[in-house]
Coordinates of C-alpha atoms and ligand atoms in Angstrom, one line a residue:
M1 CA -44.3 -31.7 30.3
K2 CA -46.2 -34.6 28.8
A3 CA -44.1 -37.8 28.1
P4 CA -43.9 -38.8 24.5
P5 CA -46.3 -41.5 23.5
E6 CA -45.1 -45.0 24.0
W7 CA -45.2 -45.9 20.3
L8 CA -42.9 -42.9 19.6
S9 CA -40.3 -44.0 22.1
S10 CA -40.3 -47.6 20.8
F11 CA -40.2 -46.4 17.2
L12 CA -37.2 -44.2 17.9
A13 CA -35.5 -47.1 19.8
D14 CA -35.9 -49.3 16.7
L15 CA -34.2 -46.9 14.3
P16 CA -30.7 -47.8 13.5
S17 CA -29.5 -44.3 13.1
A18 CA -29.1 -41.6 15.7
V19 CA -32.3 -39.5 15.9
A20 CA -33.7 -37.0 18.4
L21 CA -36.9 -35.0 18.7
F22 CA -37.0 -31.4 20.0
D23 CA -39.9 -29.2 20.9
R24 CA -40.3 -25.7 19.6
G25 CA -38.3 -24.4 22.6
L26 CA -35.4 -26.5 21.3
R27 CA -35.7 -28.8 24.3
Y28 CA -35.5 -32.6 24.1
I29 CA -38.7 -34.6 23.7
A30 CA -36.9 -37.8 23.1
A31 CA -33.7 -39.3 21.6
N32 CA -32.7 -42.9 20.8
G33 CA -29.7 -44.9 22.0
P34 CA -27.5 -44.2 19.0
W35 CA -28.0 -40.4 19.5
L36 CA -27.1 -40.6 23.2
D37 CA -24.0 -42.6 22.2
V38 CA -22.8 -40.1 19.6
F39 CA -22.9 -37.2 22.1
G40 CA -22.1 -39.3 25.2
I41 CA -25.2 -38.0 27.1
D42 CA -27.3 -39.7 29.6
G43 CA -30.8 -40.6 28.5
A44 CA -32.3 -40.5 32.0
A45 CA -32.5 -36.8 32.5
L46 CA -33.1 -35.9 28.9
R47 CA -36.6 -34.7 28.5
G48 CA -37.2 -31.0 28.7
R49 CA -33.5 -30.1 28.7
H50 CA -31.5 -28.2 26.2
H51 CA -28.7 -30.0 24.3
H52 CA -26.1 -27.6 25.4
D53 CA -26.8 -28.3 29.1
L54 CA -26.0 -32.0 28.5
D55 CA -23.1 -31.6 26.0
P56 CA -21.7 -28.1 26.1
R57 CA -19.1 -29.0 23.4
S58 CA -21.5 -29.6 20.6
G59 CA -24.1 -27.2 22.2
P60 CA -23.6 -24.2 19.9
V61 CA -23.7 -26.3 16.7
I62 CA -26.8 -28.1 17.7
A63 CA -28.5 -25.0 18.9
E64 CA -27.8 -23.2 15.6
L65 CA -28.9 -26.2 13.6
L66 CA -32.2 -26.4 15.5
R67 CA -32.8 -22.7 15.4
R68 CA -32.5 -22.6 11.6
A69 CA -34.7 -25.7 11.2
L70 CA -37.3 -24.0 13.4
D71 CA -37.2 -21.1 10.9
G72 CA -38.0 -23.5 8.2
E73 CA -34.6 -23.7 6.7
I74 CA -33.5 -27.2 5.5
V75 CA -30.1 -27.4 7.2
E76 CA -27.4 -29.9 7.3
A77 CA -24.2 -29.6 9.3
C78 CA -20.8 -31.0 9.3
E79 CA -18.8 -30.9 12.5
I80 CA -15.6 -32.3 13.8
G81 CA -16.0 -33.6 17.3
E82 CA -13.6 -34.5 20.1
P83 CA -11.0 -37.1 19.3
D84 CA -11.7 -40.7 20.2
P85 CA -9.3 -42.5 22.7
A86 CA -7.0 -43.4 19.8
N87 CA -6.8 -39.6 19.1
R88 CA -8.6 -39.8 15.8
S89 CA -11.0 -37.0 15.3
R90 CA -14.7 -37.8 14.7
R91 CA -16.7 -36.2 12.0
F92 CA -20.5 -35.9 12.2
V93 CA -22.9 -35.2 9.5
L94 CA -26.2 -34.0 10.9
S95 CA -29.5 -32.7 9.6
A96 CA -32.6 -31.2 11.1
R97 CA -36.1 -30.5 9.8
R98 CA -39.1 -28.7 11.2
R99 CA -42.1 -31.0 11.7
R100 CA -45.5 -29.9 12.6
A101 CA -47.8 -32.3 14.5
T102 CA -50.6 -31.8 16.8
D103 CA -49.3 -34.2 19.4
T104 CA -46.3 -33.9 21.8
A105 CA -43.9 -34.5 18.9
D106 CA -44.4 -31.0 17.4
G107 CA -41.0 -29.4 16.9
I108 CA -37.9 -30.5 15.2
I109 CA -36.4 -33.9 14.2
A110 CA -32.7 -34.1 14.0
A111 CA -30.6 -37.0 12.8
V112 CA -26.9 -37.9 12.7
H113 CA -26.2 -39.5 9.3
E114 CA -22.7 -40.4 9.8
V115 CA -19.9 -40.6 12.3
A116 CA -16.6 -41.2 10.6
L117 CA -13.2 -41.4 12.1
E118 CA -10.5 -39.3 10.4
G119 CA -7.7 -41.5 9.4
A120 CA -9.8 -44.7 9.8
V121 CA -9.6 -47.0 6.8
P122 CA -13.0 -47.2 5.2
G123 CA -14.3 -50.6 4.1
L124 CA -13.3 -51.3 0.6
R125 CA -16.2 -51.5 -1.8
E126 CA -15.5 -52.6 -5.3
V127 CA -17.1 -50.1 -7.7
S128 CA -18.5 -47.6 -5.2
D129 CA -16.9 -44.4 -4.1
Q130 CA -15.7 -45.0 -0.6
L131 CA -16.5 -41.6 0.8
T132 CA -20.0 -41.2 -0.3
G133 CA -21.1 -44.8 -1.1
L134 CA -22.2 -43.5 -4.5
A135 CA -21.3 -45.3 -7.7
G136 CA -17.8 -44.6 -8.8
R137 CA -16.5 -43.4 -12.2
H138 CA -16.2 -46.9 -13.6
R139 CA -19.8 -47.8 -12.9
F140 CA -21.0 -44.5 -14.2
M141 CA -19.2 -45.0 -17.5
A142 CA -20.6 -48.5 -17.8
H143 CA -24.0 -47.1 -17.2
V144 CA -23.7 -44.4 -19.8
R145 CA -22.4 -47.1 -22.2
S146 CA -25.5 -49.2 -21.6
V147 CA -27.9 -46.3 -22.3
L148 CA -26.1 -45.6 -25.6
V149 CA -26.6 -49.1 -27.0
P150 CA -28.5 -48.7 -30.2
R151 CA -32.1 -49.7 -29.9
D152 CA -35.2 -49.2 -31.9
P153 CA -36.8 -46.9 -31.3
W154 CA -33.9 -44.7 -30.0
R155 CA -34.5 -43.5 -26.5
P156 CA -32.6 -40.6 -25.3
T157 CA -31.3 -40.2 -21.7
A158 CA -30.3 -37.0 -19.9
V159 CA -26.8 -37.1 -18.4
F160 CA -25.4 -34.4 -16.1
L161 CA -21.9 -33.5 -15.0
L162 CA -21.9 -31.5 -11.8
D163 CA -18.9 -29.8 -10.3
I164 CA -18.9 -27.9 -7.0
D165 CA -17.7 -24.3 -7.5
N166 CA -14.4 -23.6 -5.7
F167 CA -14.6 -26.6 -3.5
K168 CA -10.9 -26.3 -2.8
G169 CA -11.7 -23.2 -0.7
V170 CA -13.7 -25.3 1.7
N171 CA -10.9 -27.9 2.0
D172 CA -8.3 -25.2 2.5
L173 CA -10.3 -23.3 5.1
Y174 CA -11.9 -26.0 7.1
G175 CA -9.7 -29.0 6.5
A176 CA -10.2 -32.1 4.4
G177 CA -12.3 -33.8 7.2
I178 CA -15.0 -31.1 6.9
G179 CA -14.6 -31.1 3.2
D180 CA -15.4 -34.8 3.1
G181 CA -18.4 -34.3 5.3
V182 CA -19.7 -31.6 3.0
L183 CA -19.3 -33.8 0.0
K184 CA -21.2 -36.5 1.8
I185 CA -24.0 -34.1 2.4
I186 CA -24.1 -33.0 -1.2
A187 CA -24.0 -36.7 -2.3
N188 CA -27.0 -37.5 -0.1
R189 CA -28.9 -34.5 -1.4
L190 CA -28.2 -35.5 -5.0
L191 CA -29.3 -39.1 -4.3
A192 CA -32.4 -38.1 -2.5
G193 CA -33.3 -35.4 -5.1
T194 CA -32.8 -37.7 -8.0
R195 CA -34.8 -40.5 -6.5
S196 CA -37.7 -38.4 -5.3
R197 CA -38.1 -36.5 -8.6
P198 CA -41.6 -36.8 -10.0
L199 CA -41.6 -39.4 -12.8
P200 CA -43.3 -38.3 -16.0
A201 CA -46.5 -40.1 -17.1
D202 CA -46.0 -43.8 -17.0
Q203 CA -45.0 -45.2 -20.3
P204 CA -46.3 -48.5 -21.2
G205 CA -43.8 -51.2 -22.0
R206 CA -41.2 -50.1 -19.5
S207 CA -40.6 -52.0 -16.3
A208 CA -40.4 -50.3 -13.0
A209 CA -36.8 -51.2 -12.8
E210 CA -36.1 -49.5 -16.1
R211 CA -38.0 -46.4 -15.0
S212 CA -36.1 -45.9 -11.8
A213 CA -32.7 -46.6 -13.2
D214 CA -31.3 -43.2 -12.2
M215 CA -27.7 -43.1 -11.4
V216 CA -25.7 -40.7 -9.2
A217 CA -22.0 -41.2 -9.2
R218 CA -19.0 -39.5 -7.8
L219 CA -16.5 -39.1 -10.6
G220 CA -13.8 -37.0 -9.1
A221 CA -13.0 -35.1 -5.9
D222 CA -15.9 -32.7 -6.2
E223 CA -17.4 -33.9 -9.5
F224 CA -20.6 -35.9 -9.8
G225 CA -22.3 -37.6 -12.7
I226 CA -26.1 -38.1 -12.8
A227 CA -27.9 -40.1 -15.5
L228 CA -31.7 -40.1 -15.5
G229 CA -33.5 -43.3 -16.1
N230 CA -36.5 -41.3 -17.3
P231 CA -37.7 -42.5 -20.7
A232 CA -37.2 -39.9 -23.4
P233 CA -36.6 -36.6 -21.6
T234 CA -36.7 -33.5 -23.6
L235 CA -34.1 -30.8 -23.4
A236 CA -36.6 -28.7 -21.4
D237 CA -37.0 -31.6 -18.9
A238 CA -33.2 -31.8 -18.6
E239 CA -32.9 -28.1 -18.1
A240 CA -35.5 -28.1 -15.4
F241 CA -33.8 -31.0 -13.7
A242 CA -30.4 -29.2 -13.9
R243 CA -31.9 -26.2 -12.2
R244 CA -33.2 -28.5 -9.5
L245 CA -29.7 -30.0 -9.0
L246 CA -28.3 -26.5 -8.6
Q247 CA -30.9 -25.8 -6.0
L248 CA -30.0 -29.0 -4.1
V249 CA -26.4 -27.8 -3.8
A250 CA -27.3 -24.2 -3.0
N251 CA -29.1 -25.1 0.2
P252 CA -26.9 -24.0 3.1
V253 CA -24.5 -26.3 4.9
M254 CA -23.4 -25.5 8.5
I255 CA -19.8 -25.9 9.5
G256 CA -19.6 -25.3 13.2
T257 CA -22.0 -22.5 13.8
E258 CA -21.2 -20.9 10.5
C259 CA -23.5 -21.4 7.5
I260 CA -21.8 -21.7 4.1
R261 CA -23.5 -21.7 0.8
L262 CA -22.0 -23.7 -2.0
S263 CA -22.9 -23.5 -5.7
A264 CA -22.2 -25.9 -8.6
S265 CA -21.8 -25.7 -12.3
I266 CA -23.5 -28.3 -14.5
G267 CA -23.0 -29.4 -18.0
Y268 CA -25.6 -31.7 -19.5
I269 CA -26.6 -33.5 -22.6
V270 CA -29.6 -35.3 -23.9
T271 CA -28.0 -38.3 -25.6
S272 CA -28.5 -38.9 -29.3
P273 CA -27.3 -41.4 -31.8
T274 CA -24.3 -39.1 -32.5
H275 CA -23.0 -40.3 -29.2
R276 CA -21.4 -43.5 -30.4
N277 CA -20.0 -44.4 -27.0
E278 CA -19.5 -43.1 -23.5
D279 CA -16.4 -41.2 -24.4
D280 CA -18.4 -39.1 -27.0
A281 CA -20.9 -38.4 -24.3
L282 CA -18.3 -37.4 -21.7
R283 CA -16.5 -35.2 -24.1
D284 CA -19.7 -33.2 -24.8
L285 CA -20.5 -33.1 -21.1
D286 CA -17.1 -31.7 -20.4
V287 CA -17.4 -29.0 -23.0
A288 CA -20.9 -28.1 -21.6
L289 CA -19.5 -28.0 -18.1
Q290 CA -16.6 -25.8 -19.1
E291 CA -19.0 -23.4 -20.7
A292 CA -21.2 -23.4 -17.6
K293 CA -18.2 -22.6 -15.5
A294 CA -17.1 -19.8 -17.8
R295 CA -20.5 -18.2 -17.2
G296 CA -19.8 -18.0 -13.5
P297 CA -20.9 -20.0 -10.5
N298 CA -24.3 -21.6 -10.2
N299 CA -24.9 -22.1 -14.0
A300 CA -26.1 -25.0 -16.0
K301 CA -25.5 -25.4 -19.7
A302 CA -26.6 -27.9 -22.3
W303 CA -24.1 -29.0 -24.9
E304 CA -24.7 -27.7 -28.3
P305 CA -22.5 -28.0 -31.4
S306 CA -21.2 -24.4 -31.3
L307 CA -19.9 -24.9 -27.8
T308 CA -17.2 -27.2 -28.9
S309 CA -15.6 -24.5 -31.0
T310 CA -16.1 -21.8 -28.3
V311 CA -14.5 -24.0 -25.7
G312 CA -11.8 -25.0 -28.1
R313 CA -11.0 -21.4 -28.7
R314 CA -11.0 -20.7 -24.9
L315 CA -8.6 -23.6 -24.4
A316 CA -6.3 -22.2 -27.0
L317 CA -6.4 -18.9 -25.3
L318 CA -5.6 -20.5 -22.0
D319 CA -2.6 -22.2 -23.5
Q320 CA -1.4 -18.8 -24.8
L321 CA -1.9 -17.2 -21.4
R322 CA 0.1 -19.9 -19.7
R323 CA 2.9 -19.2 -22.1
A324 CA 2.4 -15.5 -21.6
L325 CA 3.1 -15.9 -17.9
D326 CA 6.2 -18.0 -18.5
E327 CA 7.5 -15.6 -21.3
R328 CA 6.8 -12.5 -19.2
E329 CA 4.3 -11.1 -21.7
F330 CA 2.2 -9.5 -18.9
V331 CA 2.8 -5.9 -18.0
L332 CA 1.3 -3.5 -15.6
H333 CA 0.0 0.0 -16.4
Y334 CA -0.7 2.5 -13.7
Q335 CA -3.5 5.0 -13.4
P336 CA -3.1 7.9 -10.9
I337 CA -5.5 8.5 -8.1
L338 CA -5.6 12.2 -7.0
R339 CA -6.7 13.8 -3.7
L340 CA -9.4 16.3 -4.6
S341 CA -8.6 18.7 -1.7
D342 CA -5.1 19.6 -3.1
G343 CA -5.0 17.9 -6.5
K344 CA -2.0 15.8 -5.5
V345 CA -1.3 12.4 -7.0
V346 CA -1.3 10.2 -3.9
G347 CA -1.9 6.7 -5.3
A348 CA -2.1 4.6 -8.4
E349 CA -4.0 1.6 -9.5
A350 CA -2.0 -1.2 -11.1
L351 CA -3.9 -2.5 -14.2
L352 CA -3.0 -5.7 -16.0
R353 CA -2.2 -5.8 -19.7
W354 CA -1.1 -8.6 -22.0
N355 CA 1.6 -7.6 -24.3
H356 CA 0.7 -10.0 -27.1
P357 CA 3.6 -10.8 -29.5
S358 CA 1.5 -10.0 -32.6
D359 CA -1.7 -8.4 -31.3
G360 CA 0.0 -5.7 -29.2
L361 CA -1.5 -4.6 -25.8
V362 CA -4.6 -6.6 -24.9
P363 CA -6.9 -5.2 -22.2
P364 CA -7.9 -7.4 -19.3
A365 CA -11.5 -7.8 -20.3
A366 CA -10.3 -10.0 -23.2
F367 CA -8.5 -12.5 -21.1
L368 CA -9.3 -12.0 -17.4
P369 CA -12.4 -14.3 -17.5
V370 CA -10.2 -17.2 -18.8
L371 CA -7.5 -16.5 -16.2
E372 CA -10.2 -16.6 -13.5
E373 CA -12.1 -19.7 -14.6
S374 CA -8.9 -21.7 -15.1
G375 CA -7.4 -20.6 -11.8
L376 CA -4.4 -19.2 -13.7
I377 CA -5.3 -15.9 -12.0
V378 CA -3.8 -17.2 -8.8
P379 CA -0.2 -17.2 -10.1
V380 CA -0.8 -14.2 -12.3
G381 CA -2.3 -12.3 -9.4
C382 CA 0.8 -13.0 -7.3
W383 CA 3.0 -11.8 -10.2
V384 CA 0.9 -8.6 -10.3
I385 CA 1.7 -7.9 -6.6
R386 CA 5.4 -8.6 -7.0
E387 CA 5.6 -6.5 -10.1
A388 CA 3.7 -3.5 -8.7
I389 CA 5.9 -3.5 -5.6
R390 CA 9.1 -3.9 -7.7
Q391 CA 7.9 -0.8 -9.7
M392 CA 7.3 1.1 -6.5
Q393 CA 10.8 0.3 -5.4
V394 CA 12.3 1.2 -8.8
W395 CA 10.5 4.7 -8.6
Q396 CA 11.9 5.1 -5.1
M397 CA 15.4 4.4 -6.2
L398 CA 15.2 6.5 -9.4
Y399 CA 13.7 9.6 -7.8
G400 CA 15.1 9.2 -4.3
R401 CA 11.7 9.6 -2.8
D402 CA 8.3 7.9 -2.7
I403 CA 6.2 9.4 -5.5
L404 CA 3.1 7.6 -4.1
E405 CA 1.5 7.1 -0.7
W406 CA 0.0 3.8 -1.8
I407 CA -0.4 1.4 -4.7
S408 CA -3.8 -0.2 -5.4
I409 CA -3.8 -3.8 -6.7
N410 CA -6.8 -5.7 -7.9
A411 CA -7.5 -9.1 -6.6
S412 CA -10.0 -11.6 -7.9
A413 CA -12.2 -13.8 -5.7
R414 CA -10.5 -16.9 -7.1
Q415 CA -7.2 -15.8 -5.4
F416 CA -9.1 -15.8 -2.1
N417 CA -10.2 -19.4 -2.5
D418 CA -6.6 -20.4 -2.6
P419 CA -5.1 -17.8 -0.3
S420 CA -1.8 -19.6 0.6
L421 CA 0.1 -18.3 -2.5
L422 CA -1.4 -14.8 -2.0
M423 CA -0.3 -14.7 1.7
A424 CA 3.1 -16.1 0.9
T425 CA 3.6 -13.4 -1.8
L426 CA 2.6 -10.6 0.6
N427 CA 4.9 -12.0 3.3
G428 CA 7.7 -12.0 0.7
V429 CA 6.9 -8.3 0.0
K430 CA 7.0 -7.6 3.7
D431 CA 10.4 -9.3 4.0
S432 CA 11.7 -7.2 1.2
G433 CA 11.1 -4.2 3.5
F434 CA 8.1 -2.8 1.7
P435 CA 5.5 -1.6 4.3
L436 CA 2.3 -3.5 3.7
D437 CA 0.1 -0.6 4.7
R438 CA 1.1 1.1 1.5
I439 CA -0.8 -1.6 -0.4
K440 CA -4.5 -1.5 -1.0
I441 CA -6.1 -4.6 -2.3
E442 CA -9.1 -3.9 -4.4
I443 CA -11.8 -6.6 -4.5
T444 CA -15.1 -6.1 -6.2
E445 CA -18.3 -6.1 -4.1
S446 CA -19.8 -8.9 -6.1
A447 CA -16.7 -11.1 -5.5
V448 CA -17.1 -10.5 -1.8
M449 CA -20.7 -11.5 -1.9
R450 CA -20.2 -14.6 -4.0
N451 CA -18.5 -16.4 -1.1
P452 CA -18.9 -14.2 2.0
E453 CA -17.5 -16.7 4.6
I454 CA -14.3 -17.5 2.7
T455 CA -13.8 -14.0 1.7
R456 CA -14.3 -12.7 5.3
Q457 CA -11.6 -15.0 6.6
V458 CA -9.1 -14.0 4.0
L459 CA -9.9 -10.3 4.3
S460 CA -9.3 -10.4 8.0
E461 CA -6.0 -12.3 7.4
L462 CA -5.0 -9.5 5.0
Q463 CA -5.9 -6.8 7.5
D464 CA -4.0 -8.6 10.2
I465 CA -0.8 -8.3 8.2
G466 CA -1.5 -4.6 7.6
I467 CA -2.9 -4.6 4.1
R468 CA -5.5 -1.9 3.4
L469 CA -8.7 -2.9 1.7
A470 CA -10.8 -1.2 -1.1
I471 CA -14.1 -2.3 -2.3
D472 CA -14.2 -2.0 -6.1
D473 CA -17.2 -1.2 -8.2
F474 CA -19.0 -0.3 -5.1
G475 CA -22.8 0.0 -5.4
T476 CA -23.0 -2.4 -8.3
G477 CA -23.4 -5.5 -6.2
Y478 CA -26.5 -6.2 -4.2
S479 CA -25.2 -5.9 -0.7
A480 CA -23.3 -2.7 -0.5
L481 CA -24.1 -2.2 3.2
G482 CA -23.5 -5.7 4.3
V483 CA -19.9 -5.5 2.9
L484 CA -19.2 -2.4 4.9
R485 CA -20.8 -3.7 8.1
H486 CA -18.8 -6.9 8.1
Y487 CA -15.4 -5.8 6.9
A488 CA -13.2 -2.9 8.1
V489 CA -12.9 -1.3 4.7
D490 CA -10.4 1.4 4.1
T491 CA -11.7 2.7 0.8
I492 CA -14.7 2.4 -1.4
K493 CA -14.4 3.0 -5.1
I494 CA -17.5 4.4 -6.7
D495 CA -18.1 2.7 -10.0
R496 CA -17.7 4.6 -13.3
G497 CA -21.4 3.8 -14.0
F498 CA -22.3 6.2 -11.2
T499 CA -19.8 8.8 -12.0
N500 CA -20.9 9.2 -15.5
R501 CA -24.5 9.8 -14.4
L502 CA -23.6 12.6 -12.1
D503 CA -25.2 15.1 -14.5
T504 CA -28.6 13.6 -13.9
S505 CA -30.5 14.4 -10.7
D506 CA -31.0 10.8 -9.7
G507 CA -27.4 9.9 -10.6
K508 CA -26.2 12.7 -8.4
E509 CA -28.5 11.7 -5.5
L510 CA -27.1 8.2 -5.7
V511 CA -23.5 9.3 -5.5
L512 CA -24.4 11.5 -2.5
A513 CA -26.0 8.5 -0.9
L514 CA -22.9 6.4 -1.5
L515 CA -20.7 9.1 0.0
K516 CA -22.9 9.3 3.0
I517 CA -22.7 5.6 3.5
A518 CA -18.9 5.7 3.2
R519 CA -18.8 8.5 5.8
I520 CA -20.8 6.5 8.3
Y521 CA -18.4 3.6 8.0
G522 CA -15.3 5.8 8.0
A523 CA -14.2 4.7 4.6
D524 CA -12.3 6.9 2.1
V525 CA -14.0 7.3 -1.3
V526 CA -12.4 7.2 -4.8
A527 CA -14.7 8.1 -7.6
E528 CA -13.7 6.1 -10.7
G529 CA -14.0 7.1 -14.3
V530 CA -14.0 10.9 -13.9
E531 CA -14.0 12.3 -17.4
T532 CA -15.2 15.9 -17.2
V533 CA -14.4 18.9 -15.1
A534 CA -18.1 19.2 -14.2
Q535 CA -18.0 15.7 -12.7
A536 CA -14.9 16.6 -10.7
E537 CA -16.5 19.8 -9.4
T538 CA -19.7 18.0 -8.4
L539 CA -17.7 15.4 -6.6
R540 CA -15.5 18.0 -4.8
A541 CA -18.6 19.8 -3.6
A542 CA -20.1 16.6 -2.4
G543 CA -17.1 15.9 -0.3
C544 CA -15.6 13.0 -2.3
G545 CA -12.0 12.6 -1.2
Y546 CA -10.3 11.1 -4.3
V547 CA -10.7 10.8 -8.0
Q548 CA -9.4 8.6 -10.8
G549 CA -10.2 8.9 -14.5
Y550 CA -9.3 9.9 -18.0
L551 CA -9.8 13.6 -17.1
Y552 CA -6.5 13.3 -15.2
A553 CA -4.7 10.5 -17.0
K554 CA -5.2 7.2 -18.7
P555 CA -3.3 4.2 -17.4
M556 CA 0.3 4.3 -18.5
D557 CA 3.4 2.2 -18.3
G558 CA 5.7 2.3 -15.4
S559 CA 8.4 4.7 -16.8
F560 CA 5.8 7.1 -18.2
F561 CA 3.9 7.0 -14.9
G562 CA 7.1 7.8 -12.9
A563 CA 7.8 10.8 -15.0
Y564 CA 4.1 11.9 -14.8
A565 CA 4.0 11.6 -11.0
L566 CA 7.3 13.4 -10.5
T567 CA 6.3 16.3 -12.7
H568 CA 3.1 16.5 -10.6
L569 CA 5.1 16.5 -7.4
V570 CA 7.4 19.3 -8.7
E571 CA 4.5 21.4 -9.9
N572 CA 2.7 21.0 -6.7
S573 CA 5.6 21.9 -4.5
A574 CA 6.2 25.0 -6.8
A575 CA 2.6 26.0 -6.2
E576 CA 2.9 25.7 -2.5
Ligands
LIG601 P1 -11.3 -1.7 -12.3 O1 -10.5 -2.2 -11.2 O2 -12.6 -1.1 -11.9 O3 -10.4 -0.6 -13.0 C1 -10.8 0.5 -13.6 C2 -11.0 0.4 -15.1 O4 -11.6 1.5 -15.6 C3 -9.7 0.2 -15.8 O5 -9.9 -0.6 -17.0 C4 -9.4 1.7 -16.3 O6 -8.5 1.7 -17.4 C5 -10.8 2.1 -16.6 N1 -10.9 3.6 -16.5 C6 -10.3 4.4 -15.6 N2 -10.7 5.7 -15.8 C7 -11.6 5.7 -16.8 C8 -12.4 6.7 -17.4 O7 -12.3 7.9 -17.1 N3 -13.2 6.3 -18.4 C9 -13.3 5.0 -18.8 N4 -14.1 4.7 -19.8 N5 -12.6 4.0 -18.2 C10 -11.7 4.4 -17.2 P2 -9.0 -1.8 -17.4 O8 -7.6 -1.5 -17.2 O9 -9.4 -2.2 -18.7 O10 -9.4 -2.9 -16.3 C11 -10.7 -3.4 -16.3 C12 -10.9 -4.3 -15.1 O11 -10.0 -5.4 -15.1 C13 -10.5 -3.6 -13.8 O12 -11.6 -2.8 -13.4 C14 -10.3 -4.8 -12.9 O13 -11.5 -5.3 -12.4 C15 -9.8 -5.8 -13.8 N6 -8.3 -5.9 -13.6 C16 -7.3 -5.1 -14.1 N7 -6.1 -5.5 -13.7 C17 -6.3 -6.5 -12.9 C18 -5.5 -7.4 -12.1 O14 -4.2 -7.2 -12.0 N8 -6.1 -8.4 -11.4 C19 -7.4 -8.6 -11.4 N9 -7.9 -9.6 -10.6 N10 -8.2 -7.8 -12.1 C20 -7.7 -6.8 -12.8
LIG602 MG1 -9.9 -1.8 -9.5
LIG603 MG1 -13.7 -0.3 -10.5

């Protein structure tokens, strides 16, 4: 192998940060002193070797990082290394990029951006955020104030509030050290992405300093503020920029050898004279951000007047929902699930209702989104589990027998991002003597796909304690097969949208295909939303195991359901 040219080695040696070059076979071409120090490797026998031969500990991470870079992915990684002699663990933030060159330096360039000691006291910097080095809240507010100073002519500025979706999940799963590293990566991307954005056509009369006065600040744990120094951006400019910010966050981050994908929500404004001060601006930004979050992850929303009332209404609803939980206004209804082979009621799905003091029973569609986006679904979801199990135990006591084999309980992705309460609740259920294998947790396919890594960990924890798993609304997401391949799924639930198209030939073919897929993976199938005898017959002929739908029964309250299921049991045993 040819030695790297002299200029390259001395160039690398002059760089203050840790940098290495690898060839396309992922072997070292060269590395500088700081890089060797970070990994504690000897520079003498470096060239032509793989990293894992020199440092097996960080080998898999570096190999994965390089492999992805070679595939053209822009990857960054956060990794916790061996503790230092004082037993403080070391955190690395690394990145790698493919570079094409005609000389011996063709391959990948990798750099370590940061080595931080966990528990070490970072140097205090006045107005900057200590973790990321970005401006802090104080400086950001001062900046926004300065752009709002009345001038003639008025020059608007675009200001963005960016919040990482479900960042708590990253901290919970990987620890705060990794969480910090990931924030650092995001901060660097935002900074680089903002500075490198193309400037609009030069405007006479503005100094270079004014033009480049962009600001990226960290305002809270996982909240960033960005103000563009661009002269007079339009709403369309701001929208395009917001999309770009979303993309910057969406690029994958490696943690160990795992690749996670984050998303963000963004609220933004183009300032106008109605913003009298920074508080006005921030209030509108907050409203826009809340609306973006309400639309689900990876959304950006500009403030507009109508939003303030929408968000106001949503906040009022959230208030009522908090009260509803305290005042025990939530109730569960139960819908039977029947086995097609013998027509027996074998399970039930617990479905949440809000017994509103004046409006009566409110269906979940009216309030579930607010529960989810506010995180209130976490305690409510735990209440649902406890209540459903309490009901199972009440039936058992009343009738002296188990009227159901299992109870199906819906869970939302949000509960998985914060799994401690969920796991504690289930352990409480177990301690009460209720066997966990009589619980099926239903999670929608799209929720699984939204955050596959986090979900996978929680799903396997659930399976470890014996919980059975059902994929809800199966076939409506975009990765039906992936879900089944990666998770040991007990049951799939075919969405009502498929069931009610069973009378069309393509609808029927689709259901047959879903049944076949389930069979391959050994999963039971419940067809949801069965409303006609014809649908039930087609499903039976196709080998579908279980059905649920208005043809059999609508969801009903606990006492009604108990009587219904018991009658069913009695009728069935009379028929036998
Ligand atoms: P899902 O889990 O897919 O539940 C089935 C929904 O279809 C229920 O609506 C049920 O009443 C309805 N349904 C059942 N059979 C038929 C039928 O034959 N025809 C028609 N038109 N509809 C039928 P519901 O109770 O309004 O619940 C809606 C969704 O709300 C549920 O969809 C579930 O995703 C969510 N949900 C309900 N309870 C909870 C809960 O406790 N936690 C969470 N996270 N989500 C819940
Ligand atoms: Mg369900
Ligand atoms: Mg469903």
